[in-house]
Amino acid sequence: MLGLLVRGDDHLRTLVHRSHRFREGLTLITVLWLSLVSTGLQGCSKADPYNPPDVFYYFASYKVGKNPTTITTGDLNHDSFTDLVTTNISSNTLSILLGNGDGTFKDQVQLNVCKEPRALVMNDFNHDDHGDVVLACSGGDEVALLLGHGNGKFEEGPHYPVHRTPVALASDDLNGDQHPDLVVALRNDKVKIFLGTGTGEFRHGAQYEYGDTPTSVALSDLNGDAKLDLVVTNGGPMSNGVSIWFGNGDGTFRDPKDYRTGKRPLGVSFADFNNDRQRDLLVINGERDSFTTFLGNGNGTFQAGKDSGADAGPNFGLARDFNGDRLMDVAIVNLQSNDLSILFGKGDGTFHYPPRNYRTKSGPFAVSSFRVTTTGVEEPGLAIADNGDGSVSIFLHRGLKGVRPPAEQDGEPRREGQSAARS
């Protein structure tokens, strides 16, 4: 290439005597060429692309019921190991997988429950120190309580009709009586409150009609008044927003304030993305392959949302610090591209690109983080509900030295550690 440049320069010199204009052009070309040579052609170099760390690896999969839609963690038998529960919407069952404390789980126990269990929430609703479960039974227009025995087994409790199609749940003490209460998102633009009695039963509370097709609910004290506030995502085409409802401390809420999200928000959760000790929001958008972060101001208000993307069809996400830099990262399962995306935070509500993508089984629908205890090491693992495969997949952190189960139930493990830019 240098020889071509020199020969071209000599040819220009033979022409320079014919025109003063050519002489000026030659001078400019020569100066530019010498500048490039003297700097080692640095003007053509580009910054090295971001290479996301490879923090997880596929570990194992376990069969559950048909079309799992949620996955929740807890210690159901008081052995200090994380257990898993899934709602299986097409088999009308729950799957319970008791943990061994090393990233492995016992085979599922399936419980026949209500019609089309879509979501669940866990709490101790009767104060016996055992975890109980409330189900959103979307096919039966009811919520159903299962009372835990503390050994991984449950008995059927009361059922409460709702109108109609419950799709999401949240639980905490809304009225300060030390009993866990319940918030239910209903598909017909309503949010229903149930107030707990502490005996494993509920009484009807307020019901609100607002927004367009609520898809998820979450509870936290967002304005520091020691009263729980409510966050609702509205996924209908007339809204595409997240609503903040300030609590009155008696189980009721004030009129909400809306913040614009991406298209069809599906879920909301809390994090602190900029380390200011204020609650921020993570909203997963079901269309246009995006999610939105909202930085909190500490008084229950939020800055304008920042949109980011993972892969095709994000369906569920959560925030944790996965690489140990004390900045919040995000794990998202992508329903259409069948993968798990890990996006590493910059500390301001935005993320490095590209993400680290890990291939999953068919239809990853929900993800939950759990703590895996090994000798002297404790790192986060991820459990994924594979809706299309009827399974739960476990990804372990590379800081762990897990022991793979003796026989994989699905044959070969999936491809791992692929980083890819968004299409």
XYZ file of C-alpha atoms in Angstrom:
423
model
C 0.000 0.000 0.000
C 2.906 2.360 0.784
C 4.395 1.708 -2.699
C 1.110 2.646 -4.366
C 0.970 5.847 -2.378
C 4.555 6.776 -3.427
C 3.971 6.020 -7.097
C 0.795 8.043 -7.082
C 2.671 10.897 -5.461
C 5.399 10.859 -8.188
C 2.761 10.921 -10.905
C 1.137 13.955 -9.309
C 4.498 15.712 -9.238
C 4.791 15.426 -13.056
C 1.413 17.110 -13.360
C 1.964 19.864 -10.837
C 3.818 22.076 -13.323
C 0.724 22.292 -15.497
C -1.541 23.962 -12.986
C -1.256 26.008 -9.834
C -4.541 24.389 -8.743
C -2.946 20.956 -9.001
C 0.019 22.213 -6.978
C -2.300 23.216 -4.143
C -4.053 19.840 -4.345
C -0.718 18.001 -4.263
C 0.418 19.962 -1.228
C -2.765 19.036 0.652
C -2.515 15.336 -0.306
C 1.149 15.191 0.683
C 0.523 16.759 4.065
C -2.341 14.375 4.770
C -0.297 11.357 3.701
C 2.693 12.323 5.824
C 0.414 12.904 8.774
C -1.078 9.431 8.448
C 2.336 7.783 8.100
C 3.800 9.658 11.074
C 0.936 8.558 13.325
C 1.011 4.953 12.194
C -2.356 5.344 10.424
C -3.978 5.844 13.817
C -6.843 7.722 12.214
C -8.177 4.392 10.858
C -8.136 2.502 14.157
C -11.244 1.785 16.215
C -11.688 1.174 19.894
C -11.709 -2.485 20.872
C -15.297 -3.788 21.125
C -16.689 -4.553 24.570
C -16.228 -8.191 25.523
C -18.744 -9.101 28.250
C -17.466 -11.417 30.991
C -18.589 -15.037 30.867
C -19.925 -15.436 34.405
C -22.404 -18.343 34.081
C -22.479 -21.866 32.704
C -25.297 -24.298 32.020
C -25.414 -26.894 34.774
C -28.521 -29.099 34.709
C -32.210 -29.328 33.837
C -35.150 -30.874 35.654
C -38.561 -31.852 34.359
C -41.633 -30.025 35.720
C -45.266 -29.807 34.599
C -46.557 -28.581 31.270
C -45.832 -24.972 30.261
C -44.341 -23.480 33.461
C -45.017 -19.747 33.723
C -43.338 -18.681 36.979
C -40.523 -19.924 39.170
C -40.111 -18.964 42.824
C -37.447 -19.811 45.377
C -37.766 -20.475 49.097
C -36.808 -22.869 51.870
C -39.880 -25.092 52.088
C -38.482 -27.779 54.430
C -36.251 -25.738 56.762
C -32.961 -27.333 55.739
C -31.367 -23.973 54.777
C -31.183 -25.010 51.110
C -33.018 -23.207 48.331
C -36.063 -25.016 46.920
C -37.946 -24.244 43.696
C -41.661 -23.987 42.907
C -43.155 -23.557 39.425
C -46.701 -22.884 38.261
C -47.558 -25.130 35.312
C -50.444 -23.466 33.513
C -51.338 -26.248 31.058
C -51.252 -29.166 33.511
C -53.028 -27.295 36.354
C -50.205 -28.202 38.717
C -47.380 -26.939 40.864
C -43.945 -28.544 40.709
C -41.867 -28.586 43.886
C -38.143 -29.310 43.616
C -36.317 -29.578 46.932
C -32.720 -28.364 46.814
C -29.614 -30.272 47.846
C -27.602 -27.124 48.552
C -25.081 -27.602 45.743
C -27.055 -26.411 42.727
C -28.776 -29.757 42.256
C -32.391 -30.548 43.091
C -34.459 -33.616 43.788
C -36.959 -34.731 41.171
C -40.182 -32.782 41.131
C -43.272 -33.485 43.168
C -46.349 -32.302 41.283
C -49.450 -31.051 43.083
C -52.816 -30.795 41.364
C -54.132 -27.311 42.068
C -56.603 -24.880 40.493
C -57.361 -24.236 36.839
C -54.521 -22.594 34.916
C -52.244 -21.372 37.714
C -50.540 -18.365 36.159
C -48.518 -16.901 39.043
C -47.755 -17.450 42.705
C -46.507 -15.605 45.742
C -45.045 -17.065 48.944
C -45.450 -15.833 52.516
C -46.361 -17.153 55.954
C -50.083 -16.384 55.911
C -51.024 -18.247 59.114
C -47.985 -17.450 61.290
C -46.871 -21.048 61.804
C -43.344 -20.325 60.540
C -43.908 -22.417 57.390
C -44.019 -20.967 53.894
C -47.453 -20.856 52.266
C -48.420 -20.229 48.643
C -51.148 -18.146 47.009
C -51.953 -18.904 43.372
C -53.422 -16.695 40.680
C -55.754 -19.168 38.951
C -56.315 -17.434 35.633
C -58.567 -20.128 34.203
C -60.818 -20.287 37.255
C -61.097 -16.561 38.072
C -59.941 -17.113 41.648
C -56.980 -16.970 43.995
C -56.201 -20.127 45.958
C -54.224 -20.602 49.175
C -51.992 -23.597 49.891
C -50.829 -23.962 53.497
C -47.312 -25.319 53.969
C -46.408 -28.003 56.504
C -42.712 -27.097 56.617
C -41.616 -30.359 54.993
C -42.201 -29.452 51.349
C -45.831 -30.583 51.472
C -48.989 -28.470 51.321
C -52.684 -28.728 52.041
C -55.453 -26.928 50.239
C -56.745 -23.738 51.843
C -59.501 -21.270 50.965
C -60.308 -20.098 47.438
C -61.442 -16.538 46.715
C -63.289 -15.609 43.512
C -62.171 -12.529 41.597
C -63.486 -10.833 38.491
C -61.629 -11.685 36.380
C -58.507 -13.527 35.145
C -55.875 -12.952 37.856
C -52.411 -12.759 36.303
C -49.995 -11.434 38.952
C -49.616 -11.244 42.739
C -47.657 -9.414 45.427
C -47.761 -9.855 49.202
C -46.730 -7.774 52.227
C -48.309 -6.068 55.244
C -50.299 -3.199 53.747
C -52.165 -1.995 56.852
C -49.641 -2.394 59.670
C -51.419 -5.214 61.531
C -48.414 -7.572 61.161
C -50.371 -9.923 58.880
C -49.355 -10.404 55.233
C -51.875 -9.064 52.731
C -52.328 -9.650 49.030
C -52.473 -7.564 45.841
C -53.921 -9.188 42.712
C -53.663 -7.838 39.159
C -56.775 -8.687 37.137
C -56.758 -8.735 33.370
C -59.904 -6.571 33.081
C -58.120 -3.373 34.151
C -58.540 -3.927 37.897
C -56.330 -4.335 40.950
C -57.833 -6.161 43.941
C -56.670 -6.007 47.580
C -57.121 -8.867 50.054
C -56.329 -8.191 53.718
C -54.860 -11.088 55.673
C -56.242 -12.150 59.054
C -53.133 -14.038 60.148
C -55.064 -17.321 60.215
C -54.595 -18.359 56.606
C -57.677 -16.498 55.487
C -58.357 -13.143 53.822
C -61.060 -10.539 53.863
C -61.959 -8.460 50.854
C -60.296 -5.067 50.620
C -60.406 -2.249 48.108
C -60.629 -2.774 44.378
C -59.316 -0.258 41.845
C -60.098 0.094 38.170
C -57.376 1.932 36.323
C -55.039 1.677 33.381
C -55.150 -0.856 30.605
C -54.492 -4.576 31.142
C -52.326 -4.762 34.281
C -49.579 -7.339 33.852
C -47.558 -7.222 37.089
C -47.614 -5.737 40.598
C -44.873 -5.021 43.150
C -44.751 -3.495 46.640
C -42.145 -1.276 48.323
C -41.893 1.915 50.360
C -40.824 4.309 47.622
C -41.202 7.683 49.390
C -39.807 6.861 52.848
C -43.023 7.313 54.844
C -42.976 3.745 56.238
C -46.085 2.884 54.197
C -45.981 0.407 51.358
C -46.538 1.758 47.862
C -47.776 -0.152 44.849
C -46.256 -0.369 41.370
C -48.333 -1.713 38.472
C -47.350 -2.267 34.840
C -50.114 -1.703 32.291
C -49.475 -3.671 29.133
C -52.472 -2.709 27.030
C -52.114 -0.623 23.849
C -53.841 2.377 25.445
C -51.320 2.657 28.270
C -47.794 1.196 27.899
C -46.869 2.624 31.266
C -45.935 1.893 34.860
C -48.153 3.366 37.593
C -46.985 4.425 41.059
C -49.654 4.246 43.777
C -48.732 5.784 47.136
C -50.056 3.786 50.079
C -52.117 5.242 52.933
C -50.946 2.602 55.387
C -54.416 1.098 55.833
C -54.585 -1.131 52.759
C -55.755 1.624 50.427
C -53.873 3.708 47.861
C -53.987 7.197 46.389
C -54.530 7.998 42.746
C -51.514 6.873 40.742
C -48.916 8.681 38.667
C -47.937 7.138 35.336
C -44.542 6.866 33.660
C -44.173 5.958 30.018
C -42.427 2.643 29.289
C -41.658 0.718 26.134
C -44.280 -1.268 24.267
C -46.363 -3.759 26.259
C -44.626 -3.807 29.656
C -44.853 -7.265 31.222
C -43.115 -7.015 34.584
C -41.593 -4.667 37.133
C -39.016 -5.182 39.884
C -36.782 -3.044 42.090
C -33.047 -2.385 42.099
C -30.512 0.372 42.834
C -28.749 0.924 39.531
C -26.740 4.045 40.450
C -25.775 3.267 44.068
C -27.614 6.236 45.578
C -29.534 3.969 47.994
C -32.834 4.848 46.334
C -35.232 2.411 44.734
C -35.076 2.268 40.958
C -37.364 0.336 38.624
C -36.675 -2.359 36.057
C -39.520 -2.819 33.554
C -39.496 -5.590 30.946
C -41.240 -4.689 27.678
C -42.786 -7.502 25.658
C -42.539 -5.815 22.258
C -39.678 -4.208 20.322
C -37.175 -6.253 22.332
C -36.515 -3.698 25.062
C -36.502 -3.052 28.777
C -36.693 0.258 30.633
C -34.917 1.478 33.767
C -36.250 4.334 35.895
C -33.919 6.008 38.402
C -35.699 6.928 41.620
C -35.483 10.347 43.282
C -36.116 8.967 46.770
C -39.527 10.618 47.173
C -41.555 8.175 45.103
C -40.959 10.004 41.833
C -38.721 8.812 39.016
C -36.606 10.245 36.244
C -37.553 9.578 32.641
C -37.039 5.984 31.595
C -33.957 4.762 29.746
C -34.583 2.042 27.160
C -32.123 -0.778 26.551
C -32.293 -4.105 24.760
C -31.228 -7.695 25.232
C -32.401 -10.149 22.565
C -35.672 -11.122 20.868
C -38.835 -11.225 22.959
C -37.733 -10.362 26.530
C -40.292 -11.829 28.930
C -38.880 -11.596 32.469
C -35.893 -9.998 34.158
C -34.171 -9.382 37.459
C -31.285 -7.243 38.682
C -28.257 -8.490 40.642
C -24.529 -7.785 40.765
C -23.215 -10.740 38.779
C -19.583 -9.726 38.193
C -18.692 -8.340 41.625
C -18.097 -4.717 40.632
C -20.820 -3.439 43.010
C -22.923 -2.249 40.101
C -26.296 -3.757 39.302
C -26.505 -6.013 36.270
C -29.621 -7.475 34.647
C -30.564 -11.042 33.696
C -33.338 -11.358 31.097
C -34.912 -14.424 29.492
C -35.893 -13.946 25.854
C -38.871 -15.955 24.703
C -38.375 -15.660 20.952
C -34.604 -16.076 20.696
C -34.532 -18.862 23.337
C -31.684 -17.424 25.360
C -30.640 -15.769 28.589
C -29.037 -12.326 28.348
C -26.755 -10.900 31.033
C -26.234 -7.140 30.703
C -23.541 -5.528 32.820
C -24.385 -2.191 34.388
C -22.448 1.045 34.062
C -23.780 2.453 37.339
C -26.167 4.981 35.805
C -29.099 2.848 34.666
C -27.474 2.011 31.331
C -25.539 -1.085 30.283
C -22.526 -2.246 28.311
C -23.141 -3.772 24.887
C -23.217 -6.415 23.642
C -24.746 -8.603 26.379
C -23.500 -12.071 27.201
C -26.078 -14.488 25.782
C -26.530 -18.108 26.844
C -28.603 -20.557 24.865
C -31.566 -22.016 26.795
C -34.244 -24.592 26.192
C -37.443 -23.748 24.361
C -39.512 -20.821 25.573
C -37.624 -19.395 28.587
C -40.473 -17.676 30.409
C -39.242 -16.653 33.866
C -36.007 -16.547 35.831
C -35.212 -16.523 39.537
C -31.944 -15.988 41.379
C -30.897 -18.269 44.220
C -27.947 -18.666 46.511
C -25.842 -21.776 46.081
C -23.819 -22.819 49.107
C -20.543 -24.648 48.583
C -17.438 -24.990 50.694
C -16.339 -21.461 51.502
C -18.022 -20.014 48.404
C -21.448 -18.504 47.896
C -22.433 -17.202 44.476
C -25.741 -16.557 42.718
C -27.286 -19.223 40.548
C -30.142 -18.755 38.087
C -33.174 -21.003 37.663
C -35.174 -20.640 34.442
C -38.715 -21.849 33.778
C -38.648 -23.262 30.228
C -42.257 -22.898 29.104
C -41.883 -24.734 25.811
C -39.864 -27.604 27.256
C -41.674 -28.282 30.528
C -38.474 -27.983 32.499
C -36.362 -25.890 34.848
C -32.788 -25.137 33.792
C -30.040 -24.249 36.244
C -27.167 -21.927 35.374
C -24.392 -21.677 37.937
C -21.904 -18.890 38.482
C -18.349 -19.611 37.368
C -17.178 -18.821 40.883
C -18.708 -22.131 41.935
C -17.312 -25.624 41.656
C -20.560 -27.480 41.136
C -20.794 -31.252 40.737
C -22.871 -32.197 37.725
C -25.668 -34.716 38.359
C -24.710 -38.256 37.268
C -27.171 -38.316 34.359
C -28.457 -35.335 32.426
C -32.170 -35.656 31.847
C -31.995 -33.995 28.459
C -28.727 -35.312 27.022
C -26.117 -32.784 25.984
C -25.903 -29.403 27.704
C -26.707 -26.367 25.638
C -24.255 -23.959 24.057
C -23.015 -21.408 26.577
C -21.178 -18.119 26.745
C -22.098 -16.653 23.369
C -21.926 -12.883 23.220
C -23.933 -11.230 20.497
C -24.991 -7.761 19.550
C -28.697 -7.110 19.201
C -30.129 -7.604 15.758
